[in-house]
mmCIF file of C-alpha atoms in Angstrom:
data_model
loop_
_atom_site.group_PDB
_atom_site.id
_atom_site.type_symbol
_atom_site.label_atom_id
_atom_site.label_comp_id
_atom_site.label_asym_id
_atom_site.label_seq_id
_atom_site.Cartn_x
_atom_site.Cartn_y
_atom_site.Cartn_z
ATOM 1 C CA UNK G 15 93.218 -9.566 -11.010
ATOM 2 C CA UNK G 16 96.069 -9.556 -8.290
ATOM 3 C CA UNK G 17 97.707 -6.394 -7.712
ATOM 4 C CA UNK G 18 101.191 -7.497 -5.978
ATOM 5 C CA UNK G 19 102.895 -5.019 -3.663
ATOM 6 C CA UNK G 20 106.358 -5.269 -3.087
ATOM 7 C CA UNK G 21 107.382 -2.658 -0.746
ATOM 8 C CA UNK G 22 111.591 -1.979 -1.227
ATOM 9 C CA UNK G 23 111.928 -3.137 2.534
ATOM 10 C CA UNK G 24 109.508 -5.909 3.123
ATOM 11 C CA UNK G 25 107.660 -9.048 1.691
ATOM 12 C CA UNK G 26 105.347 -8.834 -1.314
ATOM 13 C CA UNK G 27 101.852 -8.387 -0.355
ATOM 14 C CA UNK G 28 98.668 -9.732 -2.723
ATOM 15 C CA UNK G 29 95.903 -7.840 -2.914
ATOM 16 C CA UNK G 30 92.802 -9.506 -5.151
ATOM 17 C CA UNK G 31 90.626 -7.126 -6.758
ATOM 18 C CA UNK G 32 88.146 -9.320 -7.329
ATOM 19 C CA UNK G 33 87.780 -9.568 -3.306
ATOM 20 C CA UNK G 34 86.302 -6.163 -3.118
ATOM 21 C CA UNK G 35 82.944 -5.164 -2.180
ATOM 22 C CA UNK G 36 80.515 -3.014 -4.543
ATOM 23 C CA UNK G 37 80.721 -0.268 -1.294
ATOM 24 C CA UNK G 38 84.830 -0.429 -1.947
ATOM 25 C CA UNK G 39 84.795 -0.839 -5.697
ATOM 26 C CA UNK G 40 82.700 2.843 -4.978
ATOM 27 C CA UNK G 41 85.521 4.403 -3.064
ATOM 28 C CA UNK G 42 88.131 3.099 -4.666
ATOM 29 C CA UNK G 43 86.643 5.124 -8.419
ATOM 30 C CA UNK G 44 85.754 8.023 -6.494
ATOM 31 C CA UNK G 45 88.848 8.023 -4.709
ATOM 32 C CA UNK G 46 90.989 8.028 -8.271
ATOM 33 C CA UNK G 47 88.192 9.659 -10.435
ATOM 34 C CA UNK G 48 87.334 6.983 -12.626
ATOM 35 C CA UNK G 49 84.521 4.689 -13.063
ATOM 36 C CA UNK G 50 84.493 0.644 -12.392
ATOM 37 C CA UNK G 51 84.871 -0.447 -15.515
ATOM 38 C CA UNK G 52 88.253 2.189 -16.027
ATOM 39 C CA UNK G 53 89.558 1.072 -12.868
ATOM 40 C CA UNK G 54 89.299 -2.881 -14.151
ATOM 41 C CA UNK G 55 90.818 -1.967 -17.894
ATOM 42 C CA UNK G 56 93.739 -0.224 -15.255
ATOM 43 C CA UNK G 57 94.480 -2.714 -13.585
ATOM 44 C CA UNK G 58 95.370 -4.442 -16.796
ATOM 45 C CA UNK G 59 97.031 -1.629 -18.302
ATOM 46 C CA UNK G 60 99.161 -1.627 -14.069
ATOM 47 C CA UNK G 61 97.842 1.726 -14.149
ATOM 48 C CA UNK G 62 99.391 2.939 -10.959
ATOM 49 C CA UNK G 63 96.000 5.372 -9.631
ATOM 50 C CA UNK G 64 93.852 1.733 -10.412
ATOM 51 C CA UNK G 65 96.127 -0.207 -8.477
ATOM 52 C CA UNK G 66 96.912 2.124 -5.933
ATOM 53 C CA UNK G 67 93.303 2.576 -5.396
ATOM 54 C CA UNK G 68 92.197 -0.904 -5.169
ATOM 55 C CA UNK G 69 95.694 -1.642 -2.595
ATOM 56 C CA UNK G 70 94.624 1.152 -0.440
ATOM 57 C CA UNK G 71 90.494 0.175 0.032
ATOM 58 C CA UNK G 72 91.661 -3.307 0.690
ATOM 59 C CA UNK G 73 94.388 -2.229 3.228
ATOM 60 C CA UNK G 74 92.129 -0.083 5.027
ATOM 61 C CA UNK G 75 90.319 -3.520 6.394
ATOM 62 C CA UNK G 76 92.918 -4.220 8.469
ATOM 63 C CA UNK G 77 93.668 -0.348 8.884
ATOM 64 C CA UNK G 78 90.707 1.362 8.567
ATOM 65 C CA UNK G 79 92.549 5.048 9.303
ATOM 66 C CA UNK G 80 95.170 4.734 6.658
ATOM 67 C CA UNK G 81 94.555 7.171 4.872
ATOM 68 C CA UNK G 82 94.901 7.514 0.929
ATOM 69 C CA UNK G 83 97.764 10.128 0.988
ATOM 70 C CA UNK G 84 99.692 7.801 3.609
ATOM 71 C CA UNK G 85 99.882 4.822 1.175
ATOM 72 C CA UNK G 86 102.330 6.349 -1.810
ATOM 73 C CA UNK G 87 103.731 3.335 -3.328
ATOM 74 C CA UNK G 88 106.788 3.515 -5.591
ATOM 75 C CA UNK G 89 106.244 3.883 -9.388
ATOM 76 C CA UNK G 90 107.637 -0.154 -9.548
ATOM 77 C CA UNK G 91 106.665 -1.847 -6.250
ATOM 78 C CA UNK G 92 103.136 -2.485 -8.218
ATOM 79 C CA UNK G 93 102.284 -4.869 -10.801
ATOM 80 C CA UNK G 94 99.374 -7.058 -11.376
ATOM 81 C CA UNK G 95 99.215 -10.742 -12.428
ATOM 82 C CA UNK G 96 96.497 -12.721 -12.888
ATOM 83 C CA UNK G 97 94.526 -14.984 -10.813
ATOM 84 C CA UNK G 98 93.928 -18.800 -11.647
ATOM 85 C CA UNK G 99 90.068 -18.017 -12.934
ATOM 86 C CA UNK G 100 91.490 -15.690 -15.253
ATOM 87 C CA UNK G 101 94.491 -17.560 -16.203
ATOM 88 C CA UNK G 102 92.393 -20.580 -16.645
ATOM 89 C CA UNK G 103 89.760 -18.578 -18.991
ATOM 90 C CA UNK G 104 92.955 -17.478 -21.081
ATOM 91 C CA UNK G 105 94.593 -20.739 -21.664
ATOM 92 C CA UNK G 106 91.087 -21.725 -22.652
ATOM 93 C CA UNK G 107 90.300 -19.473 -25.033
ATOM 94 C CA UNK G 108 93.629 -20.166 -26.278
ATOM 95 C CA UNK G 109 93.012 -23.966 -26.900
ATOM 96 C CA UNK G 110 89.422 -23.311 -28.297
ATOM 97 C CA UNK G 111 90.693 -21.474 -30.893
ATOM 98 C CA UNK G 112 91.841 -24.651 -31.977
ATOM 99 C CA UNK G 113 88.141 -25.832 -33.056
ATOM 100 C CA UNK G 114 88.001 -23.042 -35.531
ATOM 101 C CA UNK G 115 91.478 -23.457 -37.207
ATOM 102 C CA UNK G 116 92.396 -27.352 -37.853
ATOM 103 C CA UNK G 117 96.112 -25.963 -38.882
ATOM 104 C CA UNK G 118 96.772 -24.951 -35.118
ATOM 105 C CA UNK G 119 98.383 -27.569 -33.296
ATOM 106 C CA UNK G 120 98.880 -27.593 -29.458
ATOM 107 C CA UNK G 121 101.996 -26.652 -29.810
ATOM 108 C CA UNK G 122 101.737 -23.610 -31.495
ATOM 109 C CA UNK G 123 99.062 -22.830 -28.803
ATOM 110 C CA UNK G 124 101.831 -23.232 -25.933
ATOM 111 C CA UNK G 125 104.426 -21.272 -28.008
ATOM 112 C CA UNK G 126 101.277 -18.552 -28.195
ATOM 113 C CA UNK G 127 100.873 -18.600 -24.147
ATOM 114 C CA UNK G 128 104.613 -18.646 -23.766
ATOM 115 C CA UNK G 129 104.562 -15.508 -21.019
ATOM 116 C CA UNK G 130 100.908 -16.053 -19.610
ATOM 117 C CA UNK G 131 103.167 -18.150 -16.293
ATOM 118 C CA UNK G 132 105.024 -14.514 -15.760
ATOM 119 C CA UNK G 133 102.052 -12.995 -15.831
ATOM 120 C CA UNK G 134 99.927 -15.203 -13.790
ATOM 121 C CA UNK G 135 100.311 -14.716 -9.954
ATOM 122 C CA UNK G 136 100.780 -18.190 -9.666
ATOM 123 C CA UNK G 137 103.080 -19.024 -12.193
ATOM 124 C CA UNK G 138 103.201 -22.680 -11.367
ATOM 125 C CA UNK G 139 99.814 -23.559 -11.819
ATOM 126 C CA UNK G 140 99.774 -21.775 -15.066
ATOM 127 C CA UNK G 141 102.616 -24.103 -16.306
ATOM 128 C CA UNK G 142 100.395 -27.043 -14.878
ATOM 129 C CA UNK G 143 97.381 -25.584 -16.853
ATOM 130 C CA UNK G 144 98.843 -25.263 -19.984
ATOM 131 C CA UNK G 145 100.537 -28.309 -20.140
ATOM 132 C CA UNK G 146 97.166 -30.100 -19.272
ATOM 133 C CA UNK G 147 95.780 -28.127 -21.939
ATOM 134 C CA UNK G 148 97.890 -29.320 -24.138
ATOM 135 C CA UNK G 149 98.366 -33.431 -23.133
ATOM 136 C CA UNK G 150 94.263 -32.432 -23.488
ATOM 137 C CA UNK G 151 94.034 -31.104 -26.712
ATOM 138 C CA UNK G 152 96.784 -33.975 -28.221
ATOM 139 C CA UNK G 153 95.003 -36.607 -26.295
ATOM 140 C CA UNK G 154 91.632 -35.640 -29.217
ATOM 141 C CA UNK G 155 93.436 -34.913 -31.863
ATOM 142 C CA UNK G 156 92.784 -37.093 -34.742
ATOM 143 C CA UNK G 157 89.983 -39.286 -32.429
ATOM 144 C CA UNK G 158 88.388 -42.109 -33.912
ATOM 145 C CA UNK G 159 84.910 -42.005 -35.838
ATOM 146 C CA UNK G 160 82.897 -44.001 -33.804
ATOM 147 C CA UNK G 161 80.616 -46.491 -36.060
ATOM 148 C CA UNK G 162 76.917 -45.780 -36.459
ATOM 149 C CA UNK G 163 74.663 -47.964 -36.307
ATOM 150 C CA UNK G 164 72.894 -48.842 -39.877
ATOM 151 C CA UNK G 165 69.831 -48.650 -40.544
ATOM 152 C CA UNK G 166 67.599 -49.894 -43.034
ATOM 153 C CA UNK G 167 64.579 -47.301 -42.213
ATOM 154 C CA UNK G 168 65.003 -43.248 -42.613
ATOM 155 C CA UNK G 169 65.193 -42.030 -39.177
ATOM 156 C CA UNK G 170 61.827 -40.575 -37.949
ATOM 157 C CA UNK G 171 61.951 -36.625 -37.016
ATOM 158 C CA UNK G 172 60.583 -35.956 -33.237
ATOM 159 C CA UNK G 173 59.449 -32.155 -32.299
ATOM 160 C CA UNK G 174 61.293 -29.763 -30.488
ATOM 161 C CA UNK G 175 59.630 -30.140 -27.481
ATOM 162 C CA UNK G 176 61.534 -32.565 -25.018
ATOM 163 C CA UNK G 177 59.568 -34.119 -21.811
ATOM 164 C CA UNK G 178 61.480 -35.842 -18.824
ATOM 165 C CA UNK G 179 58.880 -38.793 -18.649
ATOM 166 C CA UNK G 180 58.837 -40.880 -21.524
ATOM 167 C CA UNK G 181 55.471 -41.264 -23.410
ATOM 168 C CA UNK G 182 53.210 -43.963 -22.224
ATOM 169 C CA UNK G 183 50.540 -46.228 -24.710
ATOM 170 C CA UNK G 184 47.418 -44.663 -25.245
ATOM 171 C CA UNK G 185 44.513 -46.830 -23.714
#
């Protein structure tokens, strides 16, 4: 998860959550009284104490003074979008839903991810991702059966047991 900052007089800053070490992940839920796992599922939510939290710990390793009471971001200079793991692990879940329900076309799977670009901090690549999702997911629709072999003798079961060497003639 990204958490962008953009101050009212400057450049938006990124800050990646995800970059954080277990030591900051510690101060940053002691720091706003809530555990990890809150502080993820806030960052989510843009709950302002989770981002502010997670802005401030990361901040500090370039200013390791600042102090949490100096950084007081507005209520709307912070929002989070999502990074191109997580976008990536969306738009797949997305298409793999496809698998279980034969009626879903692609399409209707783009129309479904219609805002995952604005919420992805890199909407381009989301765009990209989708769409190769999709040119994907068309490309195997409908595929081909590809012909069996025949056989004239019943096919002969083999244990579960696999070995990497194949089995050599007894002597």
């Amino acid at each position: 998860m990204i958490v962008v900052y953009k101050p009212a007089d400057g450049e938006p800053e990124q800050y990646d959550a995800r970059s954080l070490l277990a030591s900051e992940a510690s101060i940053v839920a002691r720091t706003v009284d809530m555990k990890w796992p809150e502080v993820k599922a806030g960052l989510a939510d843009e709950d302002l104490d989770a981002m502010r939290g997670v802005v401030w710990v990361l901040k500090k390793r370039h200013a390791p003074t600042l102090r949490f009471g100096e950084y007081d971001p507005g209520v709307d200079e912070m929002v989070t979008r999502y990074d191109k793991d997580e976008v990536e692990a969306w738009v797949d879940g997305a298409f793999s839903l496809q698998a279980a329900d034969p009626d879903l076309t692609p399409e209707r799977i783009v129309q479904a991810l219609a805002d995952v670009p604005d919420a992805a901090a890199d909407p381009e690549h989301a765009k990209a991702y989708i769409e190769k999702c999709r040119a994907e997911a068309e490309a195997g629709k409908d595929p081909e059966p590809e012909p069996q072999p025949e056989t004239s003798a019943p096919e002969r079961k083999t244990s579960a047991t696999k070995t990497s060497a194949p089995s050599e003639p007894s002597s």
